[in-house]
mmCIF file of C-alpha atoms in Angstrom:
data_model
loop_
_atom_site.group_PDB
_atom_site.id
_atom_site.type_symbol
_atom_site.label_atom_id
_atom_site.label_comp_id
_atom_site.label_asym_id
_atom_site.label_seq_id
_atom_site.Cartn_x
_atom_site.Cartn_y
_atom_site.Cartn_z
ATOM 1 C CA UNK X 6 0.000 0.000 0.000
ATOM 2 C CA UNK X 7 1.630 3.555 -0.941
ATOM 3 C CA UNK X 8 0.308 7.081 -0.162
ATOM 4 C CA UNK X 9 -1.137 7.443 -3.560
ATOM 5 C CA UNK X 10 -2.505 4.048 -4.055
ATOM 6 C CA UNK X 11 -6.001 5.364 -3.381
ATOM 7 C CA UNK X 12 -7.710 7.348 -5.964
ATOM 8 C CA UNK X 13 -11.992 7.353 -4.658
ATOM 9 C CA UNK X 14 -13.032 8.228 -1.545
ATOM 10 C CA UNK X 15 -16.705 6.838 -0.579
ATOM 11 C CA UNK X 16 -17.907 6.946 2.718
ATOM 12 C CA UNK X 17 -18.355 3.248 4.050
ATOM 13 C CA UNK X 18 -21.187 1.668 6.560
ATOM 14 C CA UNK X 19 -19.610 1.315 9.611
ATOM 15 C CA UNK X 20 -22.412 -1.604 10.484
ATOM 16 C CA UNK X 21 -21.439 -3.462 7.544
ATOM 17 C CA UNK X 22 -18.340 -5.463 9.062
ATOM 18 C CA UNK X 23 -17.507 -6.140 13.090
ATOM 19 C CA UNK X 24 -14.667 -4.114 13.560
ATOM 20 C CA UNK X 25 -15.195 -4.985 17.410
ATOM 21 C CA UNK X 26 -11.958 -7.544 17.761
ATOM 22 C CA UNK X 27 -9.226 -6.162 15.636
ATOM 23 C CA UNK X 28 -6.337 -4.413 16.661
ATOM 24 C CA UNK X 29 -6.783 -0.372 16.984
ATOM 25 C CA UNK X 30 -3.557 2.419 16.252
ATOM 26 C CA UNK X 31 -3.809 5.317 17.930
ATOM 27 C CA UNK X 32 -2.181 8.528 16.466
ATOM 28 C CA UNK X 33 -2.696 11.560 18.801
ATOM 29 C CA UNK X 34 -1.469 15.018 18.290
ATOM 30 C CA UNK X 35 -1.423 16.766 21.426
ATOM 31 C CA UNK X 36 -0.589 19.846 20.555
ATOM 32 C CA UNK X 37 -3.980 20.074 18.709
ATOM 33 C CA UNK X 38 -5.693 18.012 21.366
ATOM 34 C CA UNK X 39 -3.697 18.702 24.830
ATOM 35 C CA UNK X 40 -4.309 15.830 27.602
ATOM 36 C CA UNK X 41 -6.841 17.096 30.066
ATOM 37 C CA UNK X 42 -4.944 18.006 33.050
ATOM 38 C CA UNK X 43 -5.057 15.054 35.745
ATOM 39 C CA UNK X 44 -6.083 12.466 33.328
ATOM 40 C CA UNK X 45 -3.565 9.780 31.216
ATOM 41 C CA UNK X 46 -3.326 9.210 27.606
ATOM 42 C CA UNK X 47 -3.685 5.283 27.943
ATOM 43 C CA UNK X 48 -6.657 5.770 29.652
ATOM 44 C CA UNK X 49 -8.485 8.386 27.870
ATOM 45 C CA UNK X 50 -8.002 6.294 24.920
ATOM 46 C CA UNK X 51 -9.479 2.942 26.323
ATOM 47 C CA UNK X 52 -12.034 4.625 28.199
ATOM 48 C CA UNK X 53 -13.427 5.898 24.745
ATOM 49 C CA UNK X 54 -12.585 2.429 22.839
ATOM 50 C CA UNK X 55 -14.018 0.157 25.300
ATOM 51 C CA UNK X 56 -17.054 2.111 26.252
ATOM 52 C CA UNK X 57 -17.539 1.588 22.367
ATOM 53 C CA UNK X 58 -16.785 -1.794 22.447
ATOM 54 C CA UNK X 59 -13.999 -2.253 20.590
ATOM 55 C CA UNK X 60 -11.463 -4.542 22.488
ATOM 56 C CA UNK X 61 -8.731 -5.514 20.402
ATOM 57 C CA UNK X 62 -5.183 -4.309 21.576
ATOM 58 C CA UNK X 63 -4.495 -1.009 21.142
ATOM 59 C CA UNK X 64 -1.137 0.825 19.903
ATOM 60 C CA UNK X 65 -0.854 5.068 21.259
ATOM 61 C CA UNK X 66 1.809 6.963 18.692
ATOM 62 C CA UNK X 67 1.827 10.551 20.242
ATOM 63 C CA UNK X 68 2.970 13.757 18.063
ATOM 64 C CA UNK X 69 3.832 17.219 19.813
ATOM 65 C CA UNK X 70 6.440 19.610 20.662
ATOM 66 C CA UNK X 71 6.939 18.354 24.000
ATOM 67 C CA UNK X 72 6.479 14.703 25.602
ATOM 68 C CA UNK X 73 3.410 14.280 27.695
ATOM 69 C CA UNK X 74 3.428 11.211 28.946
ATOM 70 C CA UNK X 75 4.080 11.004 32.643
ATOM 71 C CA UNK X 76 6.822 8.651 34.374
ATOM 72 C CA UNK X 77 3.937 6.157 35.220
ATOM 73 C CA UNK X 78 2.592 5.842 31.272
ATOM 74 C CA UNK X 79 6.496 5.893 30.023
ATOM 75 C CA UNK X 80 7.119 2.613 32.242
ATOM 76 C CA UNK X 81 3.983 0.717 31.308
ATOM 77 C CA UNK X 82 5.142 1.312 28.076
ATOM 78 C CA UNK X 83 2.983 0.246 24.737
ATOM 79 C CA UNK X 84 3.672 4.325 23.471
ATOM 80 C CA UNK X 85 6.091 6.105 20.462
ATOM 81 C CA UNK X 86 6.220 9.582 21.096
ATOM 82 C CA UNK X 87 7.325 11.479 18.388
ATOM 83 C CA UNK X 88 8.923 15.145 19.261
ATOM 84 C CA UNK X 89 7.612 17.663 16.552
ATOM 85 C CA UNK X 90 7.116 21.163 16.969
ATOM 86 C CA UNK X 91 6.112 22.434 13.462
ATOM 87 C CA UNK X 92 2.571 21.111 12.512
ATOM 88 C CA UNK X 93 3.629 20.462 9.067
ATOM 89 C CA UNK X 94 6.148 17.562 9.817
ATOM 90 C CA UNK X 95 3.240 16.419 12.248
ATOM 91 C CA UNK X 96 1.154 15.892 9.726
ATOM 92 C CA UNK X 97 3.557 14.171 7.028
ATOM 93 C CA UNK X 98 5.407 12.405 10.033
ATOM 94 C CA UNK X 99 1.466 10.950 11.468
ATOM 95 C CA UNK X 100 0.541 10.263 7.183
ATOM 96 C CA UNK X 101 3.481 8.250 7.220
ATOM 97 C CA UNK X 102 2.873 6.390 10.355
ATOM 98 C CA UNK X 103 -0.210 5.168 9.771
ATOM 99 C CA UNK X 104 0.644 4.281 6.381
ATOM 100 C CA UNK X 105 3.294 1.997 7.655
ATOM 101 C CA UNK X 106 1.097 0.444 10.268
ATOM 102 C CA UNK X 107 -1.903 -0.373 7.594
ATOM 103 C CA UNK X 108 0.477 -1.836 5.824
ATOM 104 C CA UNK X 109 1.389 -4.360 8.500
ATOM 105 C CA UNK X 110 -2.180 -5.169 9.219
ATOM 106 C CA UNK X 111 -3.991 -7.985 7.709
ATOM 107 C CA UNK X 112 -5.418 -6.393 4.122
ATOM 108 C CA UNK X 113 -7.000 -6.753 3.158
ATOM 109 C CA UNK X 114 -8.514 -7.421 6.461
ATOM 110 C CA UNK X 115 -10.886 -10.249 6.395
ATOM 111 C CA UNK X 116 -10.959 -11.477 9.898
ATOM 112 C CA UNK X 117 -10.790 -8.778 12.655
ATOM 113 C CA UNK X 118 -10.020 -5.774 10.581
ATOM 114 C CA UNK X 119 -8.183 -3.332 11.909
ATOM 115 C CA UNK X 120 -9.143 0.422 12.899
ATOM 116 C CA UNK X 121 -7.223 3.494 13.230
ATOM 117 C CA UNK X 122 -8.146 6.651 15.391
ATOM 118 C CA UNK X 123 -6.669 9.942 14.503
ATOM 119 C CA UNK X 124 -6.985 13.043 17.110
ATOM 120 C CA UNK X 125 -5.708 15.728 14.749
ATOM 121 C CA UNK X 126 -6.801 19.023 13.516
ATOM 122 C CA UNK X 127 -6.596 18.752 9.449
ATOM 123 C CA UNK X 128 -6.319 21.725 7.384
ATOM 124 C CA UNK X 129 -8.917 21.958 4.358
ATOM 125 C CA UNK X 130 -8.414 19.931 0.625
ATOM 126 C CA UNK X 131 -4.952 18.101 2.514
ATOM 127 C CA UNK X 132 -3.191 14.710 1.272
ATOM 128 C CA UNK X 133 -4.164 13.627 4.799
ATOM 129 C CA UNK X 134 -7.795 14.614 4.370
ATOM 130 C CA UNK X 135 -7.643 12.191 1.318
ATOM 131 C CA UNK X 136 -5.500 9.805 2.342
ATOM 132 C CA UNK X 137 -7.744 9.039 5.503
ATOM 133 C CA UNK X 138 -10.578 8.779 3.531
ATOM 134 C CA UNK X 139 -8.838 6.589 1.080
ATOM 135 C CA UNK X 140 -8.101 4.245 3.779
ATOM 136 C CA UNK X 141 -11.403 3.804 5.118
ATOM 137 C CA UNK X 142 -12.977 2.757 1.599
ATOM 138 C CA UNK X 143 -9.517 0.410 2.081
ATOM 139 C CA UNK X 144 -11.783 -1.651 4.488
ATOM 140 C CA UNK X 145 -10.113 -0.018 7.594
ATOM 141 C CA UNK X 146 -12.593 1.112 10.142
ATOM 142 C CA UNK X 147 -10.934 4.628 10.361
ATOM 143 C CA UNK X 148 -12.253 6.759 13.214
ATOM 144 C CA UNK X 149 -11.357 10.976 13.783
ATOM 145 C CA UNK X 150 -11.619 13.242 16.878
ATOM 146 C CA UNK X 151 -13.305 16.813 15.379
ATOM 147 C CA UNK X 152 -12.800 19.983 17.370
ATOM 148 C CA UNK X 153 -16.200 20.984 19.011
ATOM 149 C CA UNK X 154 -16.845 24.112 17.068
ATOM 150 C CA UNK X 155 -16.212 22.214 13.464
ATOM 151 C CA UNK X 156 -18.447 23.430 10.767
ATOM 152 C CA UNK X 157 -19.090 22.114 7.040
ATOM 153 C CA UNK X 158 -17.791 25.421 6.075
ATOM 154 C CA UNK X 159 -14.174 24.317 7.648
ATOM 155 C CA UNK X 160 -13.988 21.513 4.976
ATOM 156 C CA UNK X 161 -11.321 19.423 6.709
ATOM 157 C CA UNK X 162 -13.086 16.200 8.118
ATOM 158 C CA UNK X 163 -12.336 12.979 5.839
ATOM 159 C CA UNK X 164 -15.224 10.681 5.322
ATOM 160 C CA UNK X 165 -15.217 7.959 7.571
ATOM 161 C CA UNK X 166 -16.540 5.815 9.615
ATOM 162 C CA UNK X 167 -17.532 7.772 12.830
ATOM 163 C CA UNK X 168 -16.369 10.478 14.424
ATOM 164 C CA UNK X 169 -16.163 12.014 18.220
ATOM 165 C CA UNK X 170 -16.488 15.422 19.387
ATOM 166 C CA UNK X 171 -13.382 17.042 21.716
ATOM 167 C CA UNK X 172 -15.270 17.308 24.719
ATOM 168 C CA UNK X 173 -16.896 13.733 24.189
ATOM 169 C CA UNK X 174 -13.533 11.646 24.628
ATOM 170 C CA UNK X 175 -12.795 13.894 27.291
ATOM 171 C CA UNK X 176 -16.171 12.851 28.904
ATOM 172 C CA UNK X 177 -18.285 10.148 28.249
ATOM 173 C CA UNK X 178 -17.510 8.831 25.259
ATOM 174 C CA UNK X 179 -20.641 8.898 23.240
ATOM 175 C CA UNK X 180 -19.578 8.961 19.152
ATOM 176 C CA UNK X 181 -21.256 11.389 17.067
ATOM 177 C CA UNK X 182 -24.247 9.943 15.889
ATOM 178 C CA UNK X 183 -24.600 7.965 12.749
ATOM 179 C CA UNK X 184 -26.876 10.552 10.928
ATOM 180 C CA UNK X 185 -25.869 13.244 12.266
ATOM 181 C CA UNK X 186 -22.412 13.230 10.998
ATOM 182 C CA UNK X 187 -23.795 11.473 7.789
ATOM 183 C CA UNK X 188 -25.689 14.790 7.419
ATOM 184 C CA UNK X 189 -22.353 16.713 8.230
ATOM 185 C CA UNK X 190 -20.624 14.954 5.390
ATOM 186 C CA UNK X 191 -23.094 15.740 2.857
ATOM 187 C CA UNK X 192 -23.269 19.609 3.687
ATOM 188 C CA UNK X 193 -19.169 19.595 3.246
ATOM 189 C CA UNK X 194 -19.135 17.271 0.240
ATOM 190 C CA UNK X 195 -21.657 20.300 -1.487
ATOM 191 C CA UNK X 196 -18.910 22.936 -0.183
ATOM 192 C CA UNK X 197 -16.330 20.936 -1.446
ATOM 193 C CA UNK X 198 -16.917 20.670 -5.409
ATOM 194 C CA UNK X 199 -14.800 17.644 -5.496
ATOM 195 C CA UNK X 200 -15.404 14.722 -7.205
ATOM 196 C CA UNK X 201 -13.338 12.788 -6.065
ATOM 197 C CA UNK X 202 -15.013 12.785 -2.627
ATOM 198 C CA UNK X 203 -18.654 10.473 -2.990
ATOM 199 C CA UNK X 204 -19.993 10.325 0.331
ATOM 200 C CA UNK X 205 -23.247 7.871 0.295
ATOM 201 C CA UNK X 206 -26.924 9.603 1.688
ATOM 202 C CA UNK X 207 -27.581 7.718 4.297
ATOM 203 C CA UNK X 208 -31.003 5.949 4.209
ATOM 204 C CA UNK X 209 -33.385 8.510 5.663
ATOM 205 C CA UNK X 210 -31.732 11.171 5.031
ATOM 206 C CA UNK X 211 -32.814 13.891 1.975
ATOM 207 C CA UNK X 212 -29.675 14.736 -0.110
ATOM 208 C CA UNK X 213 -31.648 17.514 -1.518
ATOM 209 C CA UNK X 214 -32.204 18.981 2.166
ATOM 210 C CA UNK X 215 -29.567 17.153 4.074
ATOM 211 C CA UNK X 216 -31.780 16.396 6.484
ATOM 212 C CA UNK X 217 -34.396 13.646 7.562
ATOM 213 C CA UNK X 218 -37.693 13.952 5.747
ATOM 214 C CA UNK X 219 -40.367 12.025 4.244
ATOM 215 C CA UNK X 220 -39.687 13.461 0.243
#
C-alpha cells in the first residue's frame, strides 16, 4: 500500500463489518488536542474504545512539541512519542505512520479488521484529508476526533466511519451519531466541489435537504 494508491473516496457503513476484535492504532497530536490536566493518555483512549466496544489491543503513537506522557505511562510502556514542533512535519510524520502500520495489518482485512483513530486538527483539501478517507474505503474502520466548534464550512473532516467530538472523549464517550455526521458529510461534500469525494446519503436522510424527511 503507498500514499497514492487510493484514488476514490466513498464513505463506508460502519455496520457493515464487526470491527469490534481487531487491533486499533492510535495517532494523537497533542498539541492540537492537549491531555486534560489530571487524566492519562492510555486511559483516555481505552475509556473511549471500550465504552464503544472495541477490544482488540491497542497501539498510542503521540505527536507534539513536547512529551506528555508522565513517568507512570512511560514505564507501562505500549507508546512512540514522536517530538515535533512544526505542525507540518506532524502531519507528514502521522501520514506516514499510519501508512506503515496499515500496511502491516492484515489487508485486506478479512478477519478482525483493523481500525485506526486519529486526534488531529486537518487543514482543508490536505493529502491527509484524502489519504484518511482513502483508507477507510480500504476496508479499515478509520475513526477521527473533530474539534467541538467544526463546521461544514471548515472543509477538513475525511469521510469515515464515525467520528467524536473534543469534549466527548474527554467525557463520556458517546460517538457522534450515525446521521448526524452522515448529514455533516453531505453539507461539506456540497462545499467541497470535489469529485473525487462520494460520500453515500444515508437511508433517511434527503440529499436535496440534508436532512431527515419524508420526500
Amino acid at each position: 500500500m503507498s500514499l497514492g494508491g487510493f484514488s476514490r473516496v466513498v464513505f463506508s457503513n460502519p455496520f457493515d463489518r464487526d470491527f469490534s476484535a481487531g487491533k486499533i492504532g492510535v495517532f494523537w497530536d497533542v498539541d492540537d488536542f492537549p491531555v486534560p490536566e489530571g487524566r492519562g493518555i492510555r486511559e483516555i483512549v481505552e475509556s473511549v474504545l471500550r465504552e464503544n466496544d472495541y477490544t482488540g489491543d491497542i497501539s498510542i503513537t503521540v505527536y507534539g512539541e513536547k512529551n506528555p506522557l508522565s513517568a507512570e505511562e512511560t514505564a507501562k510502556g505500549g507508546f512512540t512519542f514522536v517530538q515535533r514542533s512544526d505542525k507540518y512535519w506532524r502531519v507528514n510524520d502521522m501520514l506516514l505512520d499510519i501508512a506503515l502500520w496499515a500496511v502491516n495489518s492484515p489487508y485486506p482485512p478479512r478477519h478482525n479488521p483493523a481500525s485506526v483513530m486519529v486526534l488531529a486538527k486537518n487543514k482543508e483539501k490536505t493529502e491527509f484529508f484524502s489519504f484518511l478517507g482513502s483508507l477507510n474505503n480500504a476496508s479499515f474502520n478509520v475513526l477521527v476526533v473533530v474539534p467541538d466548534d467544526v463546521k461544514p464550512e471548515d472543509q477538513n473532516v475525511p469521510p469515515v466511519n464515525g467520528a467524536w467530538y473534543w469534549k466527548s472523549v474527554q467525557g463520556d464517550g458517546e460517538p457522534i451519531p450515525k446521521d448526524e455526521f452522515r448529514v455533516f458529510l453531505i453539507k461539506q461534500r456540497r462545499l467541497y466541489q470535489d469529485d473525487a469525494a462520494q460520500v453515500d446519503v444515508p437511508e433517511g436522510v434527503c440529499d436535496k435537504c440534508s436532512k431527515s424527511c419524508s420526500v
